[in-house]
Structures are given as C-alpha cells and as structure tokens.
PDB file of C-alpha atoms in Angstrom:
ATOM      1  CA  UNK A   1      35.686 -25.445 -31.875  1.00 43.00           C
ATOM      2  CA  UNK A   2      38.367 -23.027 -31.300  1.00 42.00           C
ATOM      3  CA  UNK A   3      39.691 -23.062 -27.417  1.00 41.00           C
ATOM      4  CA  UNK A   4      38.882 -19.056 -26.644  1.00 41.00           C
ATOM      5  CA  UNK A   5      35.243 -19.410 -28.605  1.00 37.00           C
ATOM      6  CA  UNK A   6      34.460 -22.676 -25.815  1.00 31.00           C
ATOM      7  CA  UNK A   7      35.745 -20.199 -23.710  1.00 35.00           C
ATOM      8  CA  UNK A   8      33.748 -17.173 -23.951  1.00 35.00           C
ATOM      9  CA  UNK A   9      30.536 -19.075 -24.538  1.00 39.00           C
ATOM     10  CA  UNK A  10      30.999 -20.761 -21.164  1.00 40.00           C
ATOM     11  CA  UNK A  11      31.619 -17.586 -19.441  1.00 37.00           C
ATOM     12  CA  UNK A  12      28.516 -16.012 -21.151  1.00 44.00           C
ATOM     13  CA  UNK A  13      26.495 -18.820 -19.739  1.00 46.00           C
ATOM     14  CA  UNK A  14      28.132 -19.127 -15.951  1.00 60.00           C
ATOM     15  CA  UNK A  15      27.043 -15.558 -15.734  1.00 82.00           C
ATOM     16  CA  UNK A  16      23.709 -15.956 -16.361  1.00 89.00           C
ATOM     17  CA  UNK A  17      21.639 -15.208 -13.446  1.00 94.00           C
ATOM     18  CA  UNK A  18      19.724 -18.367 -12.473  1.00 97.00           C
ATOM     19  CA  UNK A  19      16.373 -18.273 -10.755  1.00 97.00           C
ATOM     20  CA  UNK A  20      14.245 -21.364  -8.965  1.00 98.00           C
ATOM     21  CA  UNK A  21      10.469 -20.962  -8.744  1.00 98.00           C
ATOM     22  CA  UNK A  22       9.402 -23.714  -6.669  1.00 98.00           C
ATOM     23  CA  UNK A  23       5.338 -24.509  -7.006  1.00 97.00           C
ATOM     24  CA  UNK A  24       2.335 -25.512  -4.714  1.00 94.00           C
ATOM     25  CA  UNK A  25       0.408 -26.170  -7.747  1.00 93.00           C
ATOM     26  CA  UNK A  26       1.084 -28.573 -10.858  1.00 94.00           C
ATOM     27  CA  UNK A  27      -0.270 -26.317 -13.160  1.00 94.00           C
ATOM     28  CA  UNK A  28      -1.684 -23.085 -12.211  1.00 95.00           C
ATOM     29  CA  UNK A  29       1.037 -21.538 -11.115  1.00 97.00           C
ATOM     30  CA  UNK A  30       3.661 -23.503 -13.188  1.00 97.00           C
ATOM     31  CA  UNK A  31       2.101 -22.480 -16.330  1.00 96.00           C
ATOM     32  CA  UNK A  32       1.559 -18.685 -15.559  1.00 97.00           C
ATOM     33  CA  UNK A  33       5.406 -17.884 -14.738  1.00 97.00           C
ATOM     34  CA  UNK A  34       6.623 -20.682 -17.603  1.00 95.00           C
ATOM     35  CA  UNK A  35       4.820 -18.072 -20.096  1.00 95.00           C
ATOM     36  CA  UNK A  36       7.256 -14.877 -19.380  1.00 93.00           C
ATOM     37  CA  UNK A  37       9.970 -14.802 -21.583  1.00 89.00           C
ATOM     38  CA  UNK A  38      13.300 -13.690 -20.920  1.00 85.00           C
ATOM     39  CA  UNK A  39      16.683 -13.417 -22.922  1.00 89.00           C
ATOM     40  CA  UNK A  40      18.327 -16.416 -22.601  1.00 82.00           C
ATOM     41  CA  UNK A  41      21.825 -15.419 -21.852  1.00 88.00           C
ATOM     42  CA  UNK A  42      20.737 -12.708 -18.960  1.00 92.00           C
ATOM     43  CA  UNK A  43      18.637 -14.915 -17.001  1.00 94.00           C
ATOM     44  CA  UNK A  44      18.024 -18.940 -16.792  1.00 95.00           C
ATOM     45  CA  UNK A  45      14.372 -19.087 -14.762  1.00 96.00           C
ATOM     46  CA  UNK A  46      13.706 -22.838 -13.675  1.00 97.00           C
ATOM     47  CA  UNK A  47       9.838 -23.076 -12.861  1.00 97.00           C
ATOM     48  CA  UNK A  48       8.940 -26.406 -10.308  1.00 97.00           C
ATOM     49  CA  UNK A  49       5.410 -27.313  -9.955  1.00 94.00           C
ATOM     50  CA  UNK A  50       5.983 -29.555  -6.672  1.00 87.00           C
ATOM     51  CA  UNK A  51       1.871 -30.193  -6.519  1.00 87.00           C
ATOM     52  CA  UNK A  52       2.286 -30.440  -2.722  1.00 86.00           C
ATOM     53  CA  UNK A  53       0.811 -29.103   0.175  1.00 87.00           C
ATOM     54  CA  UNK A  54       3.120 -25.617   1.691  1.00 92.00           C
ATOM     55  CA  UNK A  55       6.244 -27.085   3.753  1.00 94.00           C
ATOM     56  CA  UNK A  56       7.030 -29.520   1.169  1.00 94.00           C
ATOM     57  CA  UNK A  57       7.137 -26.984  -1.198  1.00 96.00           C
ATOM     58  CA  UNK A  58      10.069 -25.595   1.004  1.00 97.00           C
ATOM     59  CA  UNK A  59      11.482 -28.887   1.455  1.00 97.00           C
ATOM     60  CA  UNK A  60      11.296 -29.504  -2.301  1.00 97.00           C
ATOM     61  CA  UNK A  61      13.138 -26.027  -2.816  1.00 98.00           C
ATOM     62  CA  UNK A  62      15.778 -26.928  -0.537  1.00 98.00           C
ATOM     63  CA  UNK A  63      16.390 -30.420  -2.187  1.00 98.00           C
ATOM     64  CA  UNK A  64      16.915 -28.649  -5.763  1.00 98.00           C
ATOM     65  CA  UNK A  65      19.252 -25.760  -3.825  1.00 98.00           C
ATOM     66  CA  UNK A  66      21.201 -28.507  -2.328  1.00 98.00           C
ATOM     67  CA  UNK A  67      21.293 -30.278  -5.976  1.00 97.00           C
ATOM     68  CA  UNK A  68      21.696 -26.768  -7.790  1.00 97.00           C
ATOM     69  CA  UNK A  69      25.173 -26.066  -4.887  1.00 97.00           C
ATOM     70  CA  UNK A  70      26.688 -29.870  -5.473  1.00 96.00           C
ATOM     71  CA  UNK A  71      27.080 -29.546  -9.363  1.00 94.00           C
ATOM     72  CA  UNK A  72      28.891 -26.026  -8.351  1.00 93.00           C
ATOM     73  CA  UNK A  73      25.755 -24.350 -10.305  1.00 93.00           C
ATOM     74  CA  UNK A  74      23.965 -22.766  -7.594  1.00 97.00           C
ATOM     75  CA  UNK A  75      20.501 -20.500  -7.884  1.00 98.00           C
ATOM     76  CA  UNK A  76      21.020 -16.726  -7.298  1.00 97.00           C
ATOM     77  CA  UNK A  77      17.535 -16.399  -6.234  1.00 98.00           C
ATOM     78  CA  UNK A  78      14.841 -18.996  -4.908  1.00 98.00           C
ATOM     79  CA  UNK A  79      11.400 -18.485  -4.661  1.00 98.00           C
ATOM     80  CA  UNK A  80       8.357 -20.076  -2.700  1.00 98.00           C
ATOM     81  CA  UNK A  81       4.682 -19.808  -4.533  1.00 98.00           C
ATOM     82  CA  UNK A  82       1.875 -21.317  -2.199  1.00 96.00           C
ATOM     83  CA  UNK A  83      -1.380 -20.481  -0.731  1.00 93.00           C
ATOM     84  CA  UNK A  84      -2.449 -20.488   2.850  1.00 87.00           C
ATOM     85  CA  UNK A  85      -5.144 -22.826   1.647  1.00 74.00           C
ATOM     86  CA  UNK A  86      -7.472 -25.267   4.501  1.00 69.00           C
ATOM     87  CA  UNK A  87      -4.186 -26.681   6.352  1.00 72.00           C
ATOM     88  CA  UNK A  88      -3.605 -25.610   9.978  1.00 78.00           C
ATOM     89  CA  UNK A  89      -2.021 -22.753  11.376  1.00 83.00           C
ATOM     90  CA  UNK A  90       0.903 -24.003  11.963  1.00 87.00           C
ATOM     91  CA  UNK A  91       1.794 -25.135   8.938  1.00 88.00           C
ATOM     92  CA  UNK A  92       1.668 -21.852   7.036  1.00 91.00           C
ATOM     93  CA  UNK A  93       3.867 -20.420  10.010  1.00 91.00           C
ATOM     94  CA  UNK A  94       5.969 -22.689  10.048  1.00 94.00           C
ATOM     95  CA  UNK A  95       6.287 -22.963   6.142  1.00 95.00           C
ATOM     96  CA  UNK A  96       6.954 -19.139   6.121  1.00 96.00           C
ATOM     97  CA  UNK A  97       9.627 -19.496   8.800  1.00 96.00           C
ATOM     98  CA  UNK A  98      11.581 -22.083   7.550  1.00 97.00           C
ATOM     99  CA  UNK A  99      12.033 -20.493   4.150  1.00 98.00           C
ATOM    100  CA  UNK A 100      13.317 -17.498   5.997  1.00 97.00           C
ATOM    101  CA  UNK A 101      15.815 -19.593   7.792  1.00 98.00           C
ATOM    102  CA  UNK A 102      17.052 -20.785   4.668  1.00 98.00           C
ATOM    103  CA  UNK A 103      17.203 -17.201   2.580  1.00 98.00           C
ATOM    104  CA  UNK A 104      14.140 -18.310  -0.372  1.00 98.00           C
ATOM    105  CA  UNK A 105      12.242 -15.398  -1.143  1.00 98.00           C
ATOM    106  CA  UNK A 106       8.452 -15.722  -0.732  1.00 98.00           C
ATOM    107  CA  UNK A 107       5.516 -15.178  -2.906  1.00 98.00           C
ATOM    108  CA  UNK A 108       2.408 -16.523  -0.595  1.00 97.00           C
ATOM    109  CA  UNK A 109      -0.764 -15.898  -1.429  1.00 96.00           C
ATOM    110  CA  UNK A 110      -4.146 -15.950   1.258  1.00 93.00           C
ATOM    111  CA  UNK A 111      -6.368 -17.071   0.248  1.00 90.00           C
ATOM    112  CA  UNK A 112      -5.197 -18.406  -3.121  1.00 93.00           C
ATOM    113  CA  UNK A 113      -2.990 -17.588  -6.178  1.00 96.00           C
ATOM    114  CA  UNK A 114      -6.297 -16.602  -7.712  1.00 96.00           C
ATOM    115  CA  UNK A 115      -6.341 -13.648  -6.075  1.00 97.00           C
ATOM    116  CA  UNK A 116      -3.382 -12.237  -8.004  1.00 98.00           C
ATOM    117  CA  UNK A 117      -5.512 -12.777 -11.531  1.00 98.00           C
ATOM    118  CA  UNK A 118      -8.294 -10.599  -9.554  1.00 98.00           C
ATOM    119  CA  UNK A 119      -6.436  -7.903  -9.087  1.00 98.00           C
ATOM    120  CA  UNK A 120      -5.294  -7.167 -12.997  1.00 98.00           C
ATOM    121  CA  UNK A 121      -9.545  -6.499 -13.096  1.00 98.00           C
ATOM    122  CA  UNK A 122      -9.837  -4.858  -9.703  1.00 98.00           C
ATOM    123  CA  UNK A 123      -8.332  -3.793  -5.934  1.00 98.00           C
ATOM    124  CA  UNK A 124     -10.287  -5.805  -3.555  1.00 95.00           C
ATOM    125  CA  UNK A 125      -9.050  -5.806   0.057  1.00 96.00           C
ATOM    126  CA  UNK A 126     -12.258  -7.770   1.507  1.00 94.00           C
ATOM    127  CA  UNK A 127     -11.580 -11.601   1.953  1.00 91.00           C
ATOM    128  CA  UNK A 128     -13.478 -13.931  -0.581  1.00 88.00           C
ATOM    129  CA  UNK A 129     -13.607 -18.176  -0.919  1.00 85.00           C
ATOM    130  CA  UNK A 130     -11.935 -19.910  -3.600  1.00 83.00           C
ATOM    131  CA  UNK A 131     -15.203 -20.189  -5.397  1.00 87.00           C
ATOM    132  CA  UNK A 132     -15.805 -16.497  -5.192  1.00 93.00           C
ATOM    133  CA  UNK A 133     -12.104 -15.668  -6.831  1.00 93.00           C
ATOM    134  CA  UNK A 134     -13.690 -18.467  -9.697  1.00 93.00           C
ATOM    135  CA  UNK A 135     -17.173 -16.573 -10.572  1.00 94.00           C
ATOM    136  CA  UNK A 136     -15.431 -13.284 -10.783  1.00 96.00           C
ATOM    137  CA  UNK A 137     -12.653 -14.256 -13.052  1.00 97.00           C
ATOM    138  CA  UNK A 138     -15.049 -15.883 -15.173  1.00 96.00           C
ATOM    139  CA  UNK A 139     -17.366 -12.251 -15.502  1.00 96.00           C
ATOM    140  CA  UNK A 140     -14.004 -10.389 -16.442  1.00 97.00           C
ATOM    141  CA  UNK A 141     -12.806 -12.861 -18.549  1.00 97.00           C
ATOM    142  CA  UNK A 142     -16.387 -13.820 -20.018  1.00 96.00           C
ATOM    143  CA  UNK A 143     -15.052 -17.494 -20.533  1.00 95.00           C
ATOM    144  CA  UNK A 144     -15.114 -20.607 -18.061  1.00 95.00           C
ATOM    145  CA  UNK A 145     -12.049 -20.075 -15.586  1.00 95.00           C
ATOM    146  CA  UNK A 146      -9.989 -22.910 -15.935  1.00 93.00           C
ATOM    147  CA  UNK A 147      -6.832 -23.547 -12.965  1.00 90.00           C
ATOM    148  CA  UNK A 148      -4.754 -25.534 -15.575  1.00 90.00           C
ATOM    149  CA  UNK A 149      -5.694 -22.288 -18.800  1.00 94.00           C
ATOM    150  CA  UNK A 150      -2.266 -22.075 -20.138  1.00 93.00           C
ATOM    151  CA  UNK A 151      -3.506 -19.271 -22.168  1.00 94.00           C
ATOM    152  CA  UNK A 152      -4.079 -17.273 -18.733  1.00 96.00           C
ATOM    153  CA  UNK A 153      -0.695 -15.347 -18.959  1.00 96.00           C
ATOM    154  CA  UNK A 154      -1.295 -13.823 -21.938  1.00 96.00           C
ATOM    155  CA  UNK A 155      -5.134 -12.991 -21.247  1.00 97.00           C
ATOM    156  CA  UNK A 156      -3.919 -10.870 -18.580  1.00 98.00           C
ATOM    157  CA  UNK A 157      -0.565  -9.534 -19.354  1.00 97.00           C
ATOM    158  CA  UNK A 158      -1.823  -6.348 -21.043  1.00 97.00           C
ATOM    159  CA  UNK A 159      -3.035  -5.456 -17.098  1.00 98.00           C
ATOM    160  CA  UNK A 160      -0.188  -6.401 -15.064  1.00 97.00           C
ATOM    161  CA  UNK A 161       0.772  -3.184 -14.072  1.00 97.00           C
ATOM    162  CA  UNK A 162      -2.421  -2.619 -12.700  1.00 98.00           C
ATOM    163  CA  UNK A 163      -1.852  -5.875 -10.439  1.00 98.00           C
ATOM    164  CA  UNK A 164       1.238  -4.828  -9.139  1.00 98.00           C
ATOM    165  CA  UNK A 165      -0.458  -1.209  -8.265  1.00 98.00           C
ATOM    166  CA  UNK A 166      -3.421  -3.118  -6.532  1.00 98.00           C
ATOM    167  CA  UNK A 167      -0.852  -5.513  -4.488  1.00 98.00           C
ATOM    168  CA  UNK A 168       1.290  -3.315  -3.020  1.00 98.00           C
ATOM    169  CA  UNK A 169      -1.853  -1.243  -2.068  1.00 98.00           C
ATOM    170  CA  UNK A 170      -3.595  -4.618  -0.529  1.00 98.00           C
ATOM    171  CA  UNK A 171      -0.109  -5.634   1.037  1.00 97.00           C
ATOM    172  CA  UNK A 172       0.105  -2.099   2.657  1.00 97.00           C
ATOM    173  CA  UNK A 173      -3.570  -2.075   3.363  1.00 96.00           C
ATOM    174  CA  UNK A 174      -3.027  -5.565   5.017  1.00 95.00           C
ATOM    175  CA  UNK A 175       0.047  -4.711   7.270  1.00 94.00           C
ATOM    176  CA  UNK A 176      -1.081  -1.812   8.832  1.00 93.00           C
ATOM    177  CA  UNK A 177      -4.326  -3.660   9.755  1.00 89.00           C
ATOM    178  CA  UNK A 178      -2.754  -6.824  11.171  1.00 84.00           C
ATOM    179  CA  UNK A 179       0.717  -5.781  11.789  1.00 76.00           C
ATOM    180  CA  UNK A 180       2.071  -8.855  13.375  1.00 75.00           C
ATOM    181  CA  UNK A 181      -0.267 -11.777  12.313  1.00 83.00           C
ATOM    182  CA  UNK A 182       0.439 -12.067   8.604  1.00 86.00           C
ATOM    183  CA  UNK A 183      -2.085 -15.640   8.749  1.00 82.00           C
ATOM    184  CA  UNK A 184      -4.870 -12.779   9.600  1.00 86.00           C
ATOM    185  CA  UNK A 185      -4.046 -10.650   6.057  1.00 92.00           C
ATOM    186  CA  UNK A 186      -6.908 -12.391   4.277  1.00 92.00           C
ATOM    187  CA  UNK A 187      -6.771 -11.495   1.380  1.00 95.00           C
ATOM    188  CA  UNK A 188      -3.485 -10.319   0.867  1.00 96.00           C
ATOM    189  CA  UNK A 189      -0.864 -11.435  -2.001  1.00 97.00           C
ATOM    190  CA  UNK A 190       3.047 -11.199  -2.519  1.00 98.00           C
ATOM    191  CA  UNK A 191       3.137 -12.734  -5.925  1.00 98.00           C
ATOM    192  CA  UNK A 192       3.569  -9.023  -7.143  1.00 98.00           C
ATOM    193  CA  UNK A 193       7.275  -8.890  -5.672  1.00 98.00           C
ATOM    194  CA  UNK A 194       8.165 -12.513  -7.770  1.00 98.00           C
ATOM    195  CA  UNK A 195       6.674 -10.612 -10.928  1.00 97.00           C
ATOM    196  CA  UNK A 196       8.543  -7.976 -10.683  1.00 96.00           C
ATOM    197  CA  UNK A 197      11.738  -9.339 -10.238  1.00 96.00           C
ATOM    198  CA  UNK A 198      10.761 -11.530 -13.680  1.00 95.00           C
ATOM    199  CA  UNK A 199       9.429  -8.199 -15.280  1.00 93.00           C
ATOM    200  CA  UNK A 200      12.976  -6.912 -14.844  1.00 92.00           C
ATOM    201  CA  UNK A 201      13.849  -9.760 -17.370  1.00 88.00           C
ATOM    202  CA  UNK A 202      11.298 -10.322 -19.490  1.00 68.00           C
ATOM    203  CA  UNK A 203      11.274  -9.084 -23.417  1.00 57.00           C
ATOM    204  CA  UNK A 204       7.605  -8.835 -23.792  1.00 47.00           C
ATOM    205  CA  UNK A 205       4.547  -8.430 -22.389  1.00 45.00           C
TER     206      UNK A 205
END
C-alpha cells in the first residue's frame, strides 16, 4: 500500500467522531441503541451493557475513558443510560453527580428505560410501576413485551419523533413541577437528548 493512501485512510478514521454509551442493562438498552446505524467513517458509536446497578455504570464509563485517553484514542462524547430503579436515594444522587464531575452526558430514566418505548404510543406525565410500563407496551405492540426483544428498535422507529416530542414535553412538565429535586420527576426521561444526538448520525430510520 502506497505511503499517502495509509495516509489518508488513517486521517479519515482519526477524525471520526467516537461516542461511548455506557449501559445499566445487558440487553435492553444495549440492543436498542446497537440497532441505529450510522456511516462508518462520520461516527464510531461503542455501546457497553455494564449490567450493573447506577454508580458502577459511572465507574465502568470512567474505566473505558481512562482506557479510550491511554491508547491516545479518546471518546468525544460519553454517555450514562440507567434508571432510578429500587436503590436508595443516595445512590441516584450521587450517580448523577459524579458523572457531572467527570463531563459524561446523561440519559437517566425514572422510573425505567421503559418509559421511553411508552412515549413513541403516548405522552404520559403520571408515574406508573415497572409492571404497568410492561402491560401497556404489550396493548400497543399487541405481542408479549420482551426486555431482551432485539427487534424493539425497529418496531418503534417509525414513531420516534413522536417520543422525542412527548420527552421534552414530560422533561419540561417535570422541571417546572419539581424544580430542584430531579429524584421527585417520576416519570420523567432524558433518553430523548442521547437519541438525538445518534439521530444526527444515523442513515435510516
């Protein structure tokens, strides 16, 4: 291989804008953002199911920027996906604030991820359990709701604009109701802001 042909096809791939999506779930959420599609020499997206509870999963994202800055091929952007879930307090707070500390964006979700499928179907600002989020996505999807459906993506994809609409609606609903307590925004979801950063990218639905 010629010297300047090495040479432009390194450049083309050092400019690349590199992405970490680091995971509360092994499969859920892992398998949803795995199924956009982007062109390959724009963007490099690296998707992390950590399957761990929500400070790990900034710990974990902090291990793979450290990684990411010692082979001198560092993430441009790095995002946190987790749920508020049954876990104290505390550790959601203290989840949120140390991924501030350490620049990762955040896509949190209260009650659960779930509650971004939802709101392709619907806006829904009134808190519901995990079950709930189940036996509705089940009636709109008139099939069994599975948490590992790698097939969910594209079931939905057709609506996602109409998610986004109903998130940022629910976000600002949310805020102006519990202005400083964001544990209290049940339910509330920024996995909208993460998909549209990817929808910038993507080359189809």
């Amino acid at each position: 291989m010629a010297k300047g042909q090495y040479s432009r096809k390194s450049a083309t791939r050092d400019e690349r804008k590199k992405i970490l999506i680091v995971c509360e779930g092994e499969k859920t959420e892992p398998n949803y953002f795995r199924s956009f599609r982007y062109p390959k020499d724009v963007v490099e997206v690296s998707v992390d199911g950590a399957g761990c509870e929500t400070i790990r999963v900034v710990e974990r994202a902090i291990e793979r920027r450290d990684k990411a800055n010692n082979s001198k091929n560092p993430y441009d952007e790095i995002w946190c996906v987790f749920d508020r879930d049954s876990f104290p307090k505390t550790h959601f707070y203290n989840a949120l604030a140390m991924a501030r500390k350490q620049s990762f964006r955040l896509a949190y979700s209260i009650e659960a991820f779930e509650l971004w499928y939802l709101l392709h179907f619907e806006y829904r600002d009134a808190a519901m359990s995990r079950i709930d989020y189940s036996e509705k996505l089940e009636r709109y999807l008139k099939r069994k709701y599975l948490k590992n459906d790698v097939k969910m993506y594209e079931s939905i994809a057709d609506k996602t604009g109409d998610a986004i609409r109903n998130a940022d609606r629910l976000l600002k609903f949310q805020q102006e109701q519990h202005s400083s307590k964001e544990y209290d925004r049940n339910p509330v979801t920024h996995v909208f802001e993460l998909v549209n950063v990817l929808r910038s990218y993507k080359t189809k639905p």
